[in-house]
Tab-separated table of C-alpha atoms in Angstrom:
chain	number	residue	atom	x	y	z
A	1	MET	CA	-12.002	4.776	13.369
A	2	ALA	CA	-8.993	3.593	12.020
A	3	GLY	CA	-5.006	4.559	11.868
A	4	PRO	CA	-2.786	6.144	14.093
A	5	PRO	CA	-1.988	5.309	17.251
A	6	ALA	CA	-3.356	2.578	15.969
A	7	ARG	CA	-1.316	1.753	12.633
A	8	PHE	CA	-0.675	-2.121	13.514
A	9	SER	CA	0.861	-3.057	9.893
A	10	ASN	CA	4.221	-3.019	7.516
A	11	GLY	CA	2.858	0.570	5.945
A	12	ARG	CA	-0.755	2.246	4.994
A	13	LEU	CA	-4.174	1.432	6.239
A	14	ALA	CA	-7.762	1.761	4.487
A	15	VAL	CA	-8.141	4.620	5.566
A	16	ASP	CA	-5.126	6.041	3.904
A	17	PHE	CA	-5.466	5.223	0.888
A	18	ILE	CA	-9.339	6.693	1.102
A	19	SER	CA	-7.561	9.731	2.131
A	20	GLU	CA	-5.852	9.854	-0.929
A	21	ALA	CA	-8.442	9.007	-3.173
A	22	PHE	CA	-10.337	12.314	-2.581
A	23	GLY	CA	-7.856	14.071	-3.006
A	24	LEU	CA	-6.165	14.573	0.510
A	25	PRO	CA	-2.734	13.355	2.381
A	26	PRO	CA	-1.705	9.977	1.783
A	27	LEU	CA	-1.316	9.719	5.099
A	28	VAL	CA	-3.700	10.674	8.157
A	29	PRO	CA	-3.240	12.028	10.611
A	30	ALA	CA	-3.531	11.282	14.512
A	31	TYR	CA	-5.124	13.859	15.913
A	32	LEU	CA	-2.465	13.107	19.651
A	33	ASP	CA	0.562	13.307	17.467
A	34	PRO	CA	2.610	15.855	19.473
A	35	ALA	CA	4.490	16.231	15.206
A	36	VAL	CA	1.070	18.048	14.299
A	37	ASN	CA	-0.869	21.449	14.050
A	38	MET	CA	-3.917	22.387	12.994
A	39	SER	CA	-2.541	23.007	9.059
A	40	SER	CA	-1.868	19.294	8.408
A	41	LEU	CA	-5.155	18.400	10.917
A	42	GLY	CA	-7.573	20.418	9.001
A	43	ALA	CA	-7.040	17.983	5.839
A	44	GLY	CA	-7.998	14.816	7.888
A	45	ALA	CA	-7.163	13.048	11.439
A	46	CYS	CA	-7.416	10.447	13.193
A	47	PHE	CA	-8.564	9.801	16.759
A	48	ALA	CA	-8.752	6.152	16.824
A	49	SER	CA	-6.868	3.685	20.207
A	50	ALA	CA	-5.453	0.419	19.254
A	51	GLY	CA	-7.811	-2.083	20.625
A	52	ALA	CA	-10.827	0.097	21.469
A	53	GLY	CA	-14.098	-1.187	20.795
A	54	TYR	CA	-17.578	-0.080	21.125
A	55	ASP	CA	-17.701	-0.998	25.177
A	56	ASN	CA	-15.877	0.978	27.286
A	57	ALA	CA	-15.203	-2.649	29.134
A	58	THR	CA	-12.944	-3.627	25.840
A	59	SER	CA	-10.786	-0.553	26.425
A	60	ASP	CA	-10.332	-1.239	29.903
A	61	LEU	CA	-9.017	-4.210	28.900
A	62	PHE	CA	-5.556	-2.546	27.210
A	63	SER	CA	-5.602	0.779	29.477
A	64	VAL	CA	-6.342	2.467	25.929
A	65	LEU	CA	-9.114	5.296	25.315
A	66	PRO	CA	-12.514	4.337	25.782
A	67	LEU	CA	-15.108	5.918	22.801
A	68	TRP	CA	-16.154	8.173	24.680
A	69	LYS	CA	-13.066	9.706	25.174
A	70	GLU	CA	-12.145	9.664	21.285
A	71	LEU	CA	-15.623	11.898	20.728
A	72	ASP	CA	-14.160	14.205	23.443
A	73	TYR	CA	-11.153	14.450	21.725
A	74	PHE	CA	-13.351	15.679	18.615
A	75	LYS	CA	-14.940	17.950	20.013
A	76	GLU	CA	-11.832	19.589	21.218
A	77	TYR	CA	-10.618	18.737	17.669
A	78	ALA	CA	-13.443	20.933	16.331
A	79	ALA	CA	-12.970	23.743	18.710
A	80	ARG	CA	-9.855	24.151	17.602
A	81	LEU	CA	-10.509	23.773	13.825
A	82	ARG	CA	-13.191	26.954	14.540
A	83	SER	CA	-10.430	28.891	16.485
A	84	PHE	CA	-8.030	27.889	13.973
A	85	ARG	CA	-9.995	29.187	10.802
A	86	GLY	CA	-11.059	32.914	13.056
A	87	ASP	CA	-13.473	34.944	14.945
A	88	ASP	CA	-15.700	36.404	12.299
A	89	ASP	CA	-18.873	35.010	10.596
A	90	ALA	CA	-17.176	33.891	7.682
A	91	ALA	CA	-14.500	31.825	9.679
A	92	ALA	CA	-17.040	30.482	11.017
A	93	ALA	CA	-18.800	29.078	8.724
A	94	ALA	CA	-15.625	27.990	7.008
A	95	ALA	CA	-15.318	25.810	9.676
A	96	ALA	CA	-18.961	24.411	9.748
A	97	ALA	CA	-18.611	23.685	6.088
A	98	THR	CA	-15.821	21.662	6.929
A	99	LEU	CA	-17.296	19.369	9.227
A	100	SER	CA	-19.928	18.960	7.585
A	101	GLU	CA	-18.317	18.166	4.288
A	102	ALA	CA	-16.144	16.162	6.532
A	103	LEU	CA	-16.002	11.784	5.652
A	104	TYR	CA	-16.389	10.469	8.891
A	105	ILE	CA	-14.933	6.771	8.958
A	106	VAL	CA	-16.579	4.632	12.174
A	107	SER	CA	-14.634	0.971	12.047
A	108	MET	CA	-14.574	-1.406	15.579
A	109	GLY	CA	-16.257	-3.968	17.077
A	110	THR	CA	-13.899	-6.723	16.204
A	111	ASN	CA	-11.745	-6.089	19.754
A	112	ASP	CA	-15.178	-6.157	21.175
A	113	PHE	CA	-15.801	-9.676	20.268
A	114	LEU	CA	-13.137	-11.471	20.038
A	115	GLU	CA	-10.579	-9.789	23.410
A	116	ASN	CA	-13.408	-9.236	25.464
A	117	CYS	CA	-16.391	-11.225	24.705
A	118	TYR	CA	-15.140	-14.649	23.488
A	119	ALA	CA	-11.863	-14.150	26.066
A	120	VAL	CA	-12.586	-13.244	28.974
A	121	ALA	CA	-16.553	-11.671	29.037
A	122	ARG	CA	-15.464	-8.224	31.180
A	123	GLY	CA	-18.242	-5.884	31.815
A	124	HIS	CA	-21.325	-5.921	29.663
A	125	ALA	CA	-19.621	-8.616	27.509
A	126	ALA	CA	-20.371	-10.875	30.837
A	127	GLU	CA	-24.328	-9.297	30.916
A	128	TYR	CA	-25.292	-11.522	27.504
A	129	SER	CA	-25.937	-14.975	27.718
A	130	THR	CA	-24.566	-15.419	23.599
A	131	ALA	CA	-22.188	-13.137	21.425
A	132	ALA	CA	-25.321	-11.969	19.461
A	133	ALA	CA	-27.088	-11.037	22.144
A	134	TYR	CA	-24.028	-8.929	23.566
A	135	GLY	CA	-24.184	-7.884	19.580
A	136	ASP	CA	-26.935	-6.150	19.786
A	137	TYR	CA	-26.496	-4.218	22.995
A	138	LEU	CA	-23.055	-2.782	20.714
A	139	LEU	CA	-25.750	-2.095	17.645
A	140	GLY	CA	-27.517	0.284	20.287
A	141	VAL	CA	-23.997	2.011	21.463
A	142	ALA	CA	-22.796	2.349	17.765
A	143	GLU	CA	-26.158	4.130	17.076
A	144	ALA	CA	-26.265	6.346	20.010
A	145	PHE	CA	-22.031	7.188	18.859
A	146	VAL	CA	-23.199	7.862	15.388
A	147	ARG	CA	-26.447	10.403	16.016
A	148	GLU	CA	-23.786	12.305	18.449
A	149	LEU	CA	-21.720	12.753	15.295
A	150	HIS	CA	-24.248	13.638	13.709
A	151	ALA	CA	-25.151	16.599	16.476
A	152	LEU	CA	-21.848	17.615	16.458
A	153	GLY	CA	-22.486	18.368	13.079
A	154	ALA	CA	-21.018	14.768	10.588
A	155	ARG	CA	-22.689	14.480	7.709
A	156	LYS	CA	-21.493	12.063	5.891
A	157	VAL	CA	-20.283	8.723	7.594
A	158	ASP	CA	-18.680	5.606	6.709
A	159	LEU	CA	-19.869	2.731	9.666
A	160	ASN	CA	-17.810	-0.447	8.366
A	161	GLY	CA	-19.072	-3.825	9.311
A	162	LEU	CA	-17.012	-6.573	11.075
A	163	PRO	CA	-14.642	-8.281	8.569
A	164	PRO	CA	-14.776	-12.424	9.008
A	165	MET	CA	-13.163	-12.654	12.148
A	166	GLY	CA	-13.199	-16.150	12.051
A	167	CYS	CA	-10.608	-16.584	9.520
A	168	LEU	CA	-8.086	-13.878	11.293
A	169	PRO	CA	-4.311	-16.208	12.049
A	170	LEU	CA	-5.896	-16.014	15.692
A	171	GLU	CA	-8.991	-17.529	15.548
A	172	ARG	CA	-7.846	-20.289	12.349
A	173	ALA	CA	-8.258	-23.526	14.333
A	174	THR	CA	-5.974	-25.918	13.811
A	175	GLY	CA	-4.994	-26.813	9.935
A	176	GLY	CA	-5.946	-23.757	8.826
A	177	ALA	CA	-9.768	-23.262	9.054
A	178	CYS	CA	-11.673	-20.577	9.838
A	179	THR	CA	-14.034	-20.580	12.838
A	180	GLU	CA	-17.469	-20.690	10.936
A	181	GLU	CA	-19.482	-19.710	14.264
A	182	TYR	CA	-17.522	-16.409	14.906
A	183	ASN	CA	-18.078	-15.618	10.413
A	184	ALA	CA	-21.857	-16.189	11.217
A	185	VAL	CA	-21.495	-14.059	14.473
A	186	ALA	CA	-20.374	-10.743	12.375
A	187	GLY	CA	-22.434	-11.651	9.642
A	188	ARG	CA	-25.946	-11.075	12.051
A	189	PHE	CA	-23.898	-8.116	13.408
A	190	ASN	CA	-23.314	-6.654	10.002
A	191	ALA	CA	-27.194	-7.000	9.082
A	192	GLY	CA	-28.210	-5.208	11.814
A	193	LEU	CA	-25.719	-2.281	11.303
A	194	GLN	CA	-26.864	-2.436	7.918
A	195	ASP	CA	-31.148	-2.048	9.272
A	196	MET	CA	-29.823	0.102	11.654
A	197	ILE	CA	-27.875	2.564	8.603
A	198	ALA	CA	-30.851	2.705	6.785
A	199	ARG	CA	-33.172	3.510	9.330
A	200	LEU	CA	-31.240	6.689	10.755
A	201	ASN	CA	-30.712	8.008	6.619
A	202	GLY	CA	-34.148	8.109	7.291
A	203	GLU	CA	-34.390	10.144	10.651
A	204	LEU	CA	-31.595	12.454	10.707
A	205	GLY	CA	-31.686	15.419	8.863
A	206	GLY	CA	-29.508	18.240	7.768
A	207	GLY	CA	-28.425	16.136	4.332
A	208	ALA	CA	-26.963	13.332	6.800
A	209	ARG	CA	-25.680	10.115	4.698
A	210	ILE	CA	-25.032	6.959	6.098
A	211	VAL	CA	-23.202	4.304	4.088
A	212	TYR	CA	-22.431	0.971	5.016
A	213	GLY	CA	-19.004	-0.471	4.802
A	214	ASP	CA	-18.514	-3.421	3.661
A	215	VAL	CA	-15.293	-5.218	4.639
A	216	TYR	CA	-16.362	-8.885	5.212
A	217	GLY	CA	-17.139	-8.759	1.765
A	218	ALA	CA	-13.947	-7.473	0.214
A	219	VAL	CA	-11.433	-9.277	2.641
A	220	ALA	CA	-13.742	-12.352	1.950
A	221	ALA	CA	-12.856	-11.546	-1.634
A	222	VAL	CA	-8.671	-11.238	-0.833
A	223	LEU	CA	-9.385	-14.559	1.652
A	224	ALA	CA	-11.363	-16.708	-1.521
A	225	ASP	CA	-8.968	-15.469	-4.292
A	226	PRO	CA	-5.596	-14.402	-2.957
A	227	ALA	CA	-3.591	-14.756	-6.038
A	228	ALA	CA	-5.794	-11.927	-7.963
A	229	TYR	CA	-5.023	-9.387	-5.415
A	230	GLY	CA	-0.839	-10.808	-5.197
A	231	VAL	CA	-1.372	-12.356	-1.519
A	232	GLU	CA	0.458	-15.878	-1.378
A	233	ASN	CA	-0.428	-16.541	2.926
A	234	VAL	CA	-3.604	-15.903	4.075
A	235	LYS	CA	-3.469	-18.256	7.148
A	236	ALA	CA	-1.098	-16.990	9.126
A	237	GLY	CA	0.534	-13.185	10.033
A	238	CYS	CA	3.858	-12.141	8.753
A	239	CYS	CA	4.909	-11.100	12.013
A	240	GLY	CA	5.797	-13.973	15.084
A	241	VAL	CA	7.460	-17.628	15.172
A	242	THR	CA	4.082	-19.002	14.580
A	243	GLY	CA	1.812	-15.805	13.053
A	244	VAL	CA	-1.111	-17.134	15.234
A	245	PHE	CA	-1.155	-15.382	18.023
A	246	GLU	CA	1.404	-12.697	17.868
A	247	MET	CA	-0.288	-9.087	17.427
A	248	GLY	CA	-0.270	-5.091	18.459
A	249	TYR	CA	3.079	-4.065	20.005
A	250	MET	CA	4.610	-7.303	19.513
A	251	CYS	CA	5.196	-6.762	15.884
A	252	GLY	CA	6.308	-3.102	15.973
A	253	ALA	CA	4.345	-1.658	12.487
A	254	GLY	CA	7.077	-1.858	9.417
A	255	ALA	CA	9.665	-3.345	12.126
A	256	ARG	CA	12.642	-5.176	11.134
A	257	SER	CA	13.401	-8.375	13.151
A	258	PRO	CA	13.228	-11.690	13.799
A	259	LEU	CA	9.546	-11.763	14.477
A	260	THR	CA	8.891	-10.234	11.272
A	261	CYS	CA	8.959	-12.464	7.371
A	262	THR	CA	10.801	-10.510	4.812
A	263	ASP	CA	8.433	-10.075	2.383
A	264	ALA	CA	5.072	-9.183	4.164
A	265	SER	CA	3.584	-8.067	0.710
A	266	LYS	CA	2.561	-11.723	0.140
A	267	PHE	CA	0.708	-11.786	3.380
A	268	ALA	CA	-2.867	-10.820	3.876
A	269	PHE	CA	-2.386	-9.757	7.650
A	270	TRP	CA	0.599	-8.642	9.536
A	271	ASP	CA	0.104	-9.988	12.823
A	272	ALA	CA	-2.747	-12.298	14.219
A	273	ILE	CA	-5.500	-9.967	13.318
A	274	HIS	CA	-4.096	-6.940	11.372
A	275	PRO	CA	-4.486	-6.430	7.914
A	276	THR	CA	-0.826	-5.637	5.643
A	277	GLU	CA	-0.557	-2.630	4.047
A	278	ARG	CA	-1.590	-4.834	0.924
A	279	LEU	CA	-5.233	-6.272	2.096
A	280	HIS	CA	-5.617	-2.553	3.184
A	281	ARG	CA	-5.495	-1.461	0.174
A	282	ALA	CA	-7.929	-3.678	-1.367
A	283	ILE	CA	-10.539	-2.916	1.064
A	284	ALA	CA	-10.324	0.693	0.418
A	285	ASP	CA	-10.269	-0.396	-3.190
A	286	ALA	CA	-12.948	-2.358	-3.218
A	287	LYS	CA	-15.193	0.018	-0.675
A	288	MET	CA	-14.311	2.859	-3.308
A	289	ASN	CA	-15.797	1.460	-5.893
A	290	THR	CA	-18.981	0.711	-3.951
A	291	THR	CA	-20.016	2.889	-1.626
A	292	LEU	CA	-18.047	5.713	-0.649
A	293	HIS	CA	-17.241	6.743	-4.407
A	294	VAL	CA	-21.073	8.693	-4.130
A	295	PHE	CA	-19.102	11.415	-2.106
A	296	LEU	CA	-16.733	12.138	-4.790
């Protein structure tokens, strides 16, 4: 799930643009933000934790919320929503309708590969001899997660694939070339995700519909023709002395400091791994024009 408190960018994220496209607020509030209440959370909420992944060991690397805890907070949210709506049958039905009509955006996996599998190989990543085999494990976690969301009332799910992670500034080799091995792993994982989505759409009942979020294609399009999107730099992040290793809290979102460039709109990436608002907009537009329009 993308968004605050994982808003590592110079502005809005793809999930924010998607929310606005559905006629909802242009910023999706974080569920754990103490400044928000159920009046604002009733239109959308984010349960993401920066640095998290499908693998609990990935989340442990950064001491952030693991996936199971994000799901626990969603269960808490559902209970609060039912209480907020009221305690009669009509109110309960309204809360259930909100949960079933909501769009659930699930986006993770990059951290599992880049920060865990390829970097330190902790937890499950250490149990598999290849990144592809580890990816199969992650697909199993993703399937279990979607099934649990469905059991909790979710019926519309946008399950996102991996970006061309070998072309992120962090992974570009000296000279700026993409690491094609990483892109191939992302492509294999995404193919498995699409197969799983097709199977789940045939197995899950209750009017469930899961769509594949093609982040890979959207990002690749910008990298292939940056000028068409108003982008000048696709090889380095706006933040950092080098733009190829600085990331996350080193680049406080929207920060004005010696570590940030003067015009982030010219960059595809905010830091060594996270997109700028411009790239997030391109991702959101691509998805709205392909898979997400079916939910409008």
